[in-house]
PDB file of C-alpha atoms in Angstrom:
ATOM      1  CA  MET D  21       0.000   0.000   0.000  1.00  0.00           C
ATOM      2  CA  PRO D  22       1.195   3.556  -0.676  1.00  0.00           C
ATOM      3  CA  SER D  23       2.010   5.660   2.366  1.00  0.00           C
ATOM      4  CA  ILE D  24       3.622   8.926   3.417  1.00  0.00           C
ATOM      5  CA  ASP D  25       5.779   9.765   6.428  1.00  0.00           C
ATOM      6  CA  LEU D  26       5.223  13.503   6.877  1.00  0.00           C
ATOM      7  CA  ALA D  27       7.830  13.782   9.627  1.00  0.00           C
ATOM      8  CA  ARG D  28      10.609  12.746   7.236  1.00  0.00           C
ATOM      9  CA  ARG D  29       8.949  13.694   3.920  1.00  0.00           C
ATOM     10  CA  ARG D  30       9.356  10.169   2.569  1.00  0.00           C
ATOM     11  CA  LEU D  31       6.849   8.129   0.583  1.00  0.00           C
ATOM     12  CA  ARG D  32       6.271   4.515  -0.420  1.00  0.00           C
ATOM     13  CA  LEU D  33       4.926   4.190  -3.962  1.00  0.00           C
ATOM     14  CA  SER D  34       4.936   1.497  -6.638  1.00  0.00           C
ATOM     15  CA  ASP D  35       5.526   2.061 -10.342  1.00  0.00           C
ATOM     16  CA  ALA D  36       1.754   1.755 -10.851  1.00  0.00           C
ATOM     17  CA  HIS D  37       1.110   4.493  -8.286  1.00  0.00           C
ATOM     18  CA  ILE D  38       3.613   6.758 -10.058  1.00  0.00           C
ATOM     19  CA  SER D  39       1.885   6.053 -13.390  1.00  0.00           C
ATOM     20  CA  VAL D  40      -1.499   7.007 -11.948  1.00  0.00           C
ATOM     21  CA  LEU D  41      -0.123  10.286 -10.576  1.00  0.00           C
ATOM     22  CA  GLY D  42       1.347  11.116 -13.985  1.00  0.00           C
ATOM     23  CA  ILE D  43      -1.955  10.364 -15.735  1.00  0.00           C
ATOM     24  CA  LEU D  44      -3.831  12.601 -13.326  1.00  0.00           C
ATOM     25  CA  VAL D  45      -1.368  15.464 -13.849  1.00  0.00           C
ATOM     26  CA  ASP D  46      -1.976  15.153 -17.601  1.00  0.00           C
ATOM     27  CA  GLU D  47      -5.733  14.982 -16.932  1.00  0.00           C
ATOM     28  CA  GLY D  48      -6.018  11.613 -18.599  1.00  0.00           C
ATOM     29  CA  GLN D  49      -8.295   8.651 -17.947  1.00  0.00           C
ATOM     30  CA  ILE D  50      -7.093   5.944 -15.579  1.00  0.00           C
ATOM     31  CA  PRO D  51      -6.849   2.629 -17.495  1.00  0.00           C
ATOM     32  CA  GLU D  52      -8.540  -0.431 -16.038  1.00  0.00           C
ATOM     33  CA  ASP D  53      -5.240  -2.168 -15.239  1.00  0.00           C
ATOM     34  CA  HIS D  54      -4.325   0.783 -12.958  1.00  0.00           C
ATOM     35  CA  ALA D  55      -7.679   0.872 -11.125  1.00  0.00           C
ATOM     36  CA  GLN D  56      -6.314  -0.838  -8.016  1.00  0.00           C
ATOM     37  CA  ALA D  57      -3.351   1.542  -7.751  1.00  0.00           C
ATOM     38  CA  HIS D  58      -5.767   4.451  -8.199  1.00  0.00           C
ATOM     39  CA  ARG D  59      -7.976   3.126  -5.417  1.00  0.00           C
ATOM     40  CA  GLU D  60      -4.997   2.602  -3.095  1.00  0.00           C
ATOM     41  CA  LEU D  61      -3.874   6.222  -3.553  1.00  0.00           C
ATOM     42  CA  ARG D  62      -7.362   7.380  -2.553  1.00  0.00           C
ATOM     43  CA  GLU D  63      -7.451   5.070   0.467  1.00  0.00           C
ATOM     44  CA  ALA D  64      -4.068   6.407   1.585  1.00  0.00           C
ATOM     45  CA  ALA D  65      -5.427   9.978   1.328  1.00  0.00           C
ATOM     46  CA  LEU D  66      -2.804  10.872  -1.271  1.00  0.00           C
ATOM     47  CA  LEU D  67      -5.675  11.844  -3.582  1.00  0.00           C
ATOM     48  CA  ASP D  68      -8.681  13.810  -2.436  1.00  0.00           C
ATOM     49  CA  PRO D  69     -12.263  12.765  -3.393  1.00  0.00           C
ATOM     50  CA  ASP D  70     -11.938  14.805  -6.609  1.00  0.00           C
ATOM     51  CA  ASP D  71      -8.671  13.047  -7.525  1.00  0.00           C
ATOM     52  CA  LYS D  72      -6.578  16.112  -6.778  1.00  0.00           C
ATOM     53  CA  ILE D  73      -3.055  15.228  -5.683  1.00  0.00           C
ATOM     54  CA  VAL D  74      -2.425  16.363  -2.103  1.00  0.00           C
ATOM     55  CA  ALA D  75       0.065  19.188  -1.603  1.00  0.00           C
ATOM     56  CA  ASP D  76       2.545  16.975   0.246  1.00  0.00           C
ATOM     57  CA  LEU D  77       3.157  15.071  -2.995  1.00  0.00           C
ATOM     58  CA  TYR D  78       3.955  18.201  -5.020  1.00  0.00           C
ATOM     59  CA  PRO D  79       7.773  18.086  -4.601  1.00  0.00           C
ATOM     60  CA  LEU D  80       7.989  14.467  -5.773  1.00  0.00           C
ATOM     61  CA  VAL D  81       5.416  14.711  -8.576  1.00  0.00           C
ATOM     62  CA  SER D  82       6.901  17.936  -9.977  1.00  0.00           C
ATOM     63  CA  THR D  83      10.361  16.349  -9.975  1.00  0.00           C
ATOM     64  CA  LEU D  84       9.192  13.169 -11.689  1.00  0.00           C
ATOM     65  CA  MET D  85       7.273  15.102 -14.344  1.00  0.00           C
ATOM     66  CA  ALA D  86      10.230  17.323 -15.312  1.00  0.00           C
ATOM     67  CA  PRO D  87      13.497  15.591 -14.380  1.00  0.00           C
ATOM     68  CA  ARG D  88      16.831  17.192 -15.221  1.00  0.00           C
ATOM     69  CA  VAL D  89      18.955  14.141 -14.350  1.00  0.00           C
ATOM     70  CA  ILE D  90      17.927  10.510 -13.831  1.00  0.00           C
ATOM     71  CA  ALA D  91      20.194   7.921 -12.204  1.00  0.00           C
ATOM     72  CA  GLN D  92      19.360   4.207 -12.161  1.00  0.00           C
ATOM     73  CA  ALA D  93      21.161   1.592 -10.078  1.00  0.00           C
ATOM     74  CA  GLU D  94      20.488  -1.967 -11.270  1.00  0.00           C
ATOM     75  CA  VAL D  95      21.756  -4.376  -8.606  1.00  0.00           C
ATOM     76  CA  THR D  96      21.707  -8.144  -9.168  1.00  0.00           C
ATOM     77  CA  GLY D  97      22.344 -10.413  -6.207  1.00  0.00           C
ATOM     78  CA  PRO D  98      21.131 -13.635  -4.562  1.00  0.00           C
ATOM     79  CA  LEU D  99      17.565 -12.282  -4.227  1.00  0.00           C
ATOM     80  CA  GLY D 100      17.306 -11.176  -7.856  1.00  0.00           C
ATOM     81  CA  THR D 101      17.549  -7.728  -9.414  1.00  0.00           C
ATOM     82  CA  THR D 102      16.371  -4.491  -7.852  1.00  0.00           C
ATOM     83  CA  LEU D 103      16.104  -1.099  -9.558  1.00  0.00           C
ATOM     84  CA  ASN D 104      16.904   1.902  -7.409  1.00  0.00           C
ATOM     85  CA  GLY D 105      17.969   5.399  -8.339  1.00  0.00           C
ATOM     86  CA  ALA D 106      17.611   9.148  -8.090  1.00  0.00           C
ATOM     87  CA  VAL D 107      15.672  11.872  -9.890  1.00  0.00           C
ATOM     88  CA  VAL D 108      16.965  15.454  -9.967  1.00  0.00           C
ATOM     89  CA  GLY D 109      14.625  18.319 -10.773  1.00  0.00           C
ATOM     90  CA  ASP D 110      15.035  22.081 -10.794  1.00  0.00           C
ATOM     91  CA  ASP D 111      13.989  22.442  -7.161  1.00  0.00           C
ATOM     92  CA  PHE D 112      14.090  18.984  -5.582  1.00  0.00           C
ATOM     93  CA  LEU D 113      16.127  15.785  -5.612  1.00  0.00           C
ATOM     94  CA  PHE D 114      14.680  12.406  -4.622  1.00  0.00           C
ATOM     95  CA  THR D 115      16.258   8.996  -4.274  1.00  0.00           C
ATOM     96  CA  HIS D 116      14.187   5.825  -4.512  1.00  0.00           C
ATOM     97  CA  GLU D 117      15.024   2.347  -3.275  1.00  0.00           C
ATOM     98  CA  ARG D 118      13.116  -0.915  -3.424  1.00  0.00           C
ATOM     99  CA  TRP D 119      13.313  -3.867  -1.090  1.00  0.00           C
ATOM    100  CA  PRO D 120      13.695  -7.161  -3.025  1.00  0.00           C
ATOM    101  CA  GLY D 121      10.331  -8.787  -3.621  1.00  0.00           C
ATOM    102  CA  GLU D 122       8.248  -5.721  -2.755  1.00  0.00           C
ATOM    103  CA  ALA D 123       6.251  -3.580  -5.190  1.00  0.00           C
ATOM    104  CA  GLU D 124       6.763  -0.207  -3.517  1.00  0.00           C
ATOM    105  CA  SER D 125       9.893   1.911  -3.486  1.00  0.00           C
ATOM    106  CA  GLU D 126      10.773   4.403  -0.783  1.00  0.00           C
ATOM    107  CA  TYR D 127      11.156   7.937  -2.158  1.00  0.00           C
ATOM    108  CA  VAL D 128      13.244  10.245   0.029  1.00  0.00           C
ATOM    109  CA  PRO D 129      14.268  13.880  -0.551  1.00  0.00           C
ATOM    110  CA  VAL D 130      18.029  14.442  -0.315  1.00  0.00           C
ATOM    111  CA  GLU D 131      20.377  17.373  -0.657  1.00  0.00           C
ATOM    112  CA  PRO D 132      22.402  17.661  -3.900  1.00  0.00           C
ATOM    113  CA  GLU D 133      25.688  17.495  -1.975  1.00  0.00           C
ATOM    114  CA  THR D 134      24.808  13.999  -0.734  1.00  0.00           C
ATOM    115  CA  LEU D 135      23.868  12.477  -4.106  1.00  0.00           C
ATOM    116  CA  VAL D 136      27.160  10.625  -4.633  1.00  0.00           C
ATOM    117  CA  TRP D 137      26.924   9.208  -1.106  1.00  0.00           C
ATOM    118  CA  ALA D 138      23.370   8.046  -1.809  1.00  0.00           C
ATOM    119  CA  LEU D 139      24.311   6.364  -5.094  1.00  0.00           C
ATOM    120  CA  ALA D 140      27.330   4.666  -3.507  1.00  0.00           C
ATOM    121  CA  ARG D 141      25.121   3.326  -0.712  1.00  0.00           C
ATOM    122  CA  MET D 142      22.580   1.976  -3.235  1.00  0.00           C
ATOM    123  CA  VAL D 143      25.262  -0.265  -4.734  1.00  0.00           C
ATOM    124  CA  ASP D 144      26.753  -1.050  -1.294  1.00  0.00           C
ATOM    125  CA  LEU D 145      30.137   0.471  -2.075  1.00  0.00           C
ATOM    126  CA  HIS D 146      32.185  -0.217   1.025  1.00  0.00           C
ATOM    127  CA  ARG D 147      35.735  -0.061   2.261  1.00  0.00           C
ATOM    128  CA  GLU D 148      37.595  -3.219   1.372  1.00  0.00           C
ATOM    129  CA  THR D 149      38.786  -5.463   4.164  1.00  0.00           C
ATOM    130  CA  VAL D 150      41.195  -7.480   2.017  1.00  0.00           C
ATOM    131  CA  VAL D 151      43.252  -4.523   0.752  1.00  0.00           C
ATOM    132  CA  ASP D 152      44.904  -2.010   3.065  1.00  0.00           C
ATOM    133  CA  GLU D 153      43.769   1.512   2.225  1.00  0.00           C
ATOM    134  CA  GLN D 154      47.397   2.577   1.856  1.00  0.00           C
ATOM    135  CA  GLU D 155      48.274  -0.285  -0.491  1.00  0.00           C
ATOM    136  CA  GLN D 156      47.931  -0.227  -4.258  1.00  0.00           C
ATOM    137  CA  VAL D 157      45.378  -2.657  -5.665  1.00  0.00           C
ATOM    138  CA  PRO D 158      47.320  -5.074  -7.883  1.00  0.00           C
ATOM    139  CA  ALA D 159      46.821  -4.433 -11.592  1.00  0.00           C
ATOM    140  CA  GLU D 160      44.931  -7.323 -13.163  1.00  0.00           C
ATOM    141  CA  GLU D 161      42.692  -7.828 -16.179  1.00  0.00           C
ATOM    142  CA  ILE D 162      40.603 -10.758 -17.378  1.00  0.00           C
ATOM    143  CA  THR D 163      39.502 -11.114 -21.005  1.00  0.00           C
ATOM    144  CA  SER D 164      36.874 -13.511 -22.334  1.00  0.00           C
ATOM    145  CA  THR D 165      33.491 -13.260 -24.110  1.00  0.00           C
ATOM    146  CA  MET D 166      29.999 -12.425 -22.892  1.00  0.00           C
ATOM    147  CA  GLY D 167      28.767 -15.856 -23.972  1.00  0.00           C
ATOM    148  CA  THR D 168      31.406 -17.545 -21.839  1.00  0.00           C
ATOM    149  CA  LEU D 169      30.490 -15.333 -18.895  1.00  0.00           C
ATOM    150  CA  ASP D 170      26.809 -16.251 -19.210  1.00  0.00           C
ATOM    151  CA  THR D 171      27.604 -19.968 -19.410  1.00  0.00           C
ATOM    152  CA  LEU D 172      29.866 -19.761 -16.379  1.00  0.00           C
ATOM    153  CA  LEU D 173      27.277 -17.884 -14.319  1.00  0.00           C
ATOM    154  CA  VAL D 174      24.569 -20.434 -15.180  1.00  0.00           C
ATOM    155  CA  LEU D 175      26.835 -23.299 -14.128  1.00  0.00           C
ATOM    156  CA  MET D 176      27.584 -21.619 -10.830  1.00  0.00           C
ATOM    157  CA  GLU D 177      23.936 -20.750 -10.158  1.00  0.00           C
ATOM    158  CA  GLU D 178      22.882 -24.341 -10.823  1.00  0.00           C
ATOM    159  CA  GLY D 179      25.632 -25.702  -8.596  1.00  0.00           C
ATOM    160  CA  ASN D 180      26.859 -28.043 -11.340  1.00  0.00           C
ATOM    161  CA  ALA D 181      30.481 -27.014 -10.898  1.00  0.00           C
ATOM    162  CA  GLN D 182      31.367 -26.031  -7.363  1.00  0.00           C
ATOM    163  CA  GLU D 183      35.139 -25.660  -7.854  1.00  0.00           C
ATOM    164  CA  PRO D 184      36.402 -22.784 -10.051  1.00  0.00           C
ATOM    165  CA  GLU D 185      38.681 -25.092 -12.019  1.00  0.00           C
ATOM    166  CA  ALA D 186      35.785 -27.411 -12.854  1.00  0.00           C
ATOM    167  CA  ALA D 187      33.519 -24.493 -13.746  1.00  0.00           C
ATOM    168  CA  ALA D 188      36.192 -23.021 -16.002  1.00  0.00           C
ATOM    169  CA  ALA D 189      36.686 -26.318 -17.795  1.00  0.00           C
ATOM    170  CA  ALA D 190      32.950 -26.860 -18.251  1.00  0.00           C
ATOM    171  CA  SER D 191      32.414 -23.388 -19.723  1.00  0.00           C
ATOM    172  CA  SER D 192      35.745 -22.965 -21.564  1.00  0.00           C
ATOM    173  CA  ALA D 193      36.345 -19.891 -19.395  1.00  0.00           C
ATOM    174  CA  PRO D 194      39.649 -18.612 -18.028  1.00  0.00           C
ATOM    175  CA  VAL D 195      40.297 -20.166 -14.628  1.00  0.00           C
ATOM    176  CA  ARG D 196      40.918 -16.729 -13.158  1.00  0.00           C
ATOM    177  CA  LEU D 197      37.441 -15.588 -14.272  1.00  0.00           C
ATOM    178  CA  ALA D 198      35.914 -18.586 -12.506  1.00  0.00           C
ATOM    179  CA  GLU D 199      37.951 -17.889  -9.352  1.00  0.00           C
ATOM    180  CA  VAL D 200      36.802 -14.266  -9.223  1.00  0.00           C
ATOM    181  CA  LEU D 201      33.135 -15.046  -9.893  1.00  0.00           C
ATOM    182  CA  ALA D 202      33.144 -17.814  -7.284  1.00  0.00           C
ATOM    183  CA  GLN D 203      33.325 -14.976  -4.732  1.00  0.00           C
ATOM    184  CA  LEU D 204      30.654 -12.835  -6.420  1.00  0.00           C
ATOM    185  CA  ASN D 205      28.357 -10.908  -4.071  1.00  0.00           C
ATOM    186  CA  THR D 206      26.586  -8.649  -6.573  1.00  0.00           C
ATOM    187  CA  MET D 207      26.835  -7.300 -10.084  1.00  0.00           C
ATOM    188  CA  TRP D 208      25.640  -3.743 -10.477  1.00  0.00           C
ATOM    189  CA  ARG D 209      25.264  -1.151 -13.177  1.00  0.00           C
ATOM    190  CA  LEU D 210      24.814   2.554 -12.549  1.00  0.00           C
ATOM    191  CA  THR D 211      23.472   4.697 -15.415  1.00  0.00           C
ATOM    192  CA  VAL D 212      23.001   8.474 -15.421  1.00  0.00           C
ATOM    193  CA  VAL D 213      20.914  10.167 -18.142  1.00  0.00           C
ATOM    194  CA  TRP D 214      20.296  13.866 -18.812  1.00  0.00           C
ATOM    195  CA  GLN D 215      19.280  16.246 -21.589  1.00  0.00           C
ATOM    196  CA  ASP D 216      22.518  17.304 -23.230  1.00  0.00           C
ATOM    197  CA  ALA D 217      23.315  20.975 -23.787  1.00  0.00           C
ATOM    198  CA  ALA D 218      25.502  20.157 -26.789  1.00  0.00           C
ATOM    199  CA  GLY D 219      24.641  18.931 -30.278  1.00  0.00           C
ATOM    200  CA  SER D 220      20.968  18.160 -30.809  1.00  0.00           C
ATOM    201  CA  GLY D 221      20.178  18.646 -27.146  1.00  0.00           C
ATOM    202  CA  GLY D 222      18.931  15.071 -26.929  1.00  0.00           C
ATOM    203  CA  PRO D 223      19.580  12.605 -24.116  1.00  0.00           C
ATOM    204  CA  ALA D 224      23.151  11.906 -23.035  1.00  0.00           C
ATOM    205  CA  ALA D 225      24.289   9.122 -20.737  1.00  0.00           C
ATOM    206  CA  ARG D 226      27.224   7.696 -18.852  1.00  0.00           C
ATOM    207  CA  ALA D 227      27.287   4.332 -17.098  1.00  0.00           C
ATOM    208  CA  LEU D 228      29.453   2.056 -14.999  1.00  0.00           C
ATOM    209  CA  ALA D 229      29.303  -1.738 -14.516  1.00  0.00           C
ATOM    210  CA  VAL D 230      30.985  -3.331 -11.493  1.00  0.00           C
ATOM    211  CA  TRP D 231      31.353  -6.762  -9.918  1.00  0.00           C
ATOM    212  CA  ASP D 232      31.596  -6.915  -6.117  1.00  0.00           C
ATOM    213  CA  CYS D 233      33.510 -10.131  -5.560  1.00  0.00           C
ATOM    214  CA  GLY D 234      34.177 -10.178  -1.828  1.00  0.00           C
ATOM    215  CA  VAL D 235      37.698 -11.333  -1.050  1.00  0.00           C
ATOM    216  CA  GLU D 236      38.544 -10.983  -4.756  1.00  0.00           C
ATOM    217  CA  GLY D 237      37.709  -7.273  -4.558  1.00  0.00           C
ATOM    218  CA  TYR D 238      35.963  -4.955  -6.994  1.00  0.00           C
ATOM    219  CA  TRP D 239      36.118  -5.414 -10.764  1.00  0.00           C
ATOM    220  CA  VAL D 240      35.071  -2.839 -13.353  1.00  0.00           C
ATOM    221  CA  ARG D 241      33.635  -4.368 -16.522  1.00  0.00           C
ATOM    222  CA  GLU D 242      35.314  -2.248 -19.184  1.00  0.00           C
ATOM    223  CA  LEU D 243      34.109  -4.209 -22.223  1.00  0.00           C
ATOM    224  CA  PRO D 244      31.484  -4.137 -23.508  1.00  0.00           C
ATOM    225  CA  ALA D 245      31.695  -0.455 -22.678  1.00  0.00           C
ATOM    226  CA  GLU D 246      28.711   1.049 -20.885  1.00  0.00           C
ATOM    227  CA  PRO D 247      26.131   2.235 -21.622  1.00  0.00           C
ATOM    228  CA  VAL D 248      25.208  -0.888 -23.600  1.00  0.00           C
ATOM    229  CA  ALA D 249      21.940  -0.629 -25.524  1.00  0.00           C
ATOM    230  CA  GLU D 250      19.671  -3.654 -25.922  1.00  0.00           C
ATOM    231  CA  GLY D 251      20.972  -5.930 -28.681  1.00  0.00           C
ATOM    232  CA  GLU D 252      24.440  -4.365 -28.808  1.00  0.00           C
ATOM    233  CA  ALA D 253      26.170  -7.211 -26.945  1.00  0.00           C
ATOM    234  CA  GLY D 254      25.981 -10.850 -27.979  1.00  0.00           C
ATOM    235  CA  PRO D 255      27.719 -14.115 -27.042  1.00  0.00           C
ATOM    236  CA  ALA D 256      30.787 -13.267 -29.162  1.00  0.00           C
ATOM    237  CA  THR D 257      31.191  -9.768 -27.702  1.00  0.00           C
ATOM    238  CA  THR D 258      34.523  -9.280 -25.966  1.00  0.00           C
ATOM    239  CA  LEU D 259      34.436  -9.190 -22.174  1.00  0.00           C
ATOM    240  CA  LYS D 260      37.156  -7.350 -20.277  1.00  0.00           C
ATOM    241  CA  ALA D 261      37.117  -6.861 -16.514  1.00  0.00           C
ATOM    242  CA  ARG D 262      39.742  -4.913 -14.563  1.00  0.00           C
ATOM    243  CA  ARG D 263      40.530  -5.128 -10.850  1.00  0.00           C
ATOM    244  CA  SER D 264      39.646  -1.875  -9.134  1.00  0.00           C
ATOM    245  CA  SER D 265      39.245  -0.412  -5.648  1.00  0.00           C
ATOM    246  CA  ALA D 266      36.496   1.223  -3.629  1.00  0.00           C
ATOM    247  CA  ARG D 267      38.423   4.500  -3.792  1.00  0.00           C
ATOM    248  CA  GLU D 268      38.572   4.436  -7.603  1.00  0.00           C
ATOM    249  CA  ILE D 269      34.941   3.387  -7.960  1.00  0.00           C
ATOM    250  CA  TRP D 270      33.865   6.326  -5.781  1.00  0.00           C
ATOM    251  CA  SER D 271      35.646   8.603  -8.280  1.00  0.00           C
ATOM    252  CA  LEU D 272      34.030   6.799 -11.222  1.00  0.00           C
ATOM    253  CA  ILE D 273      30.558   7.251  -9.697  1.00  0.00           C
ATOM    254  CA  THR D 274      31.263  10.943  -9.204  1.00  0.00           C
ATOM    255  CA  GLY D 275      32.352  11.187 -12.834  1.00  0.00           C
ATOM    256  CA  LEU D 276      29.027   9.820 -14.069  1.00  0.00           C
ATOM    257  CA  LEU D 277      27.185  12.961 -12.993  1.00  0.00           C
ATOM    258  CA  PRO D 278      26.961  15.755 -15.571  1.00  0.00           C
ATOM    259  CA  GLU D 279      28.638  19.105 -15.038  1.00  0.00           C
ATOM    260  CA  ALA D 280      26.472  22.219 -15.091  1.00  0.00           C
ATOM    261  CA  ASP D 281      27.600  23.163 -18.616  1.00  0.00           C
ATOM    262  CA  GLU D 282      26.521  19.728 -19.922  1.00  0.00           C
ATOM    263  CA  LEU D 283      22.908  20.226 -18.886  1.00  0.00           C
ATOM    264  CA  ARG D 284      20.402  21.788 -21.233  1.00  0.00           C
ATOM    265  CA  ALA D 285      18.801  24.886 -19.750  1.00  0.00           C
ATOM    266  CA  PRO D 286      15.293  24.305 -18.382  1.00  0.00           C
ATOM    267  CA  ALA D 287      12.398  25.330 -20.598  1.00  0.00           C
ATOM    268  CA  PRO D 288      10.995  28.766 -19.718  1.00  0.00           C
ATOM    269  CA  ALA D 289       7.827  28.748 -17.666  1.00  0.00           C
ATOM    270  CA  GLU D 290       4.583  29.360 -19.517  1.00  0.00           C
ATOM    271  CA  GLY D 291       3.700  33.035 -19.765  1.00  0.00           C
ATOM    272  CA  SER D 292       7.272  34.218 -19.113  1.00  0.00           C
TER     273      SER D 292
END
């Protein structure tokens, strides 16, 4: 069920609830498959009897309807894949996070200065316990193909090859790739999209794909290079992963965010 915590200005809403709010802003008709979400918003008093959105939702709805920057964190772990992220508007910034297996996400207003911290927390970026902070992470790269990676991951998920050497042999993968993935905690991809100030002024994006492999450390997947559009990578596509560190990944996350001169100016308000 949708809900609002007025003391902390946070909300719990599903994708269907967000869709209904957008339809109402555009003064459209609620489709039948969104009737339950519509009813739940009324029951939670987030819509009045005339379907007007309550004032407490204005910051979130206005941000979602006219975002300047959108960040999406796709995290895949033992409980499946969750989609979290952040939406930056002209006046407000909200993060949203979903608990695995639940329909609603928690939307929370944050300050712009804390956005990198929020994104790093979404992907559970943490100080490494296996590498001293003063030590240099050893340089290491692994090269294979995306098809080999997929085969190896399936074998490991099915438990058909418990030892890395056996998994590598069964999938024709490099043994080192099997050793690293045997310690896999999560794979995550962070994508940031905005309206570009240059060229056609269309959408621009930067993205980062990382493996969190526990005692084997962090690995940045450099090939195929992100952002990867649907259909761009196939089984024969080259895979290259490079050993990294939490310190470097923090810098890479920071670098995903657009600078002020990369953002297209907001459209002038009507009547101005």
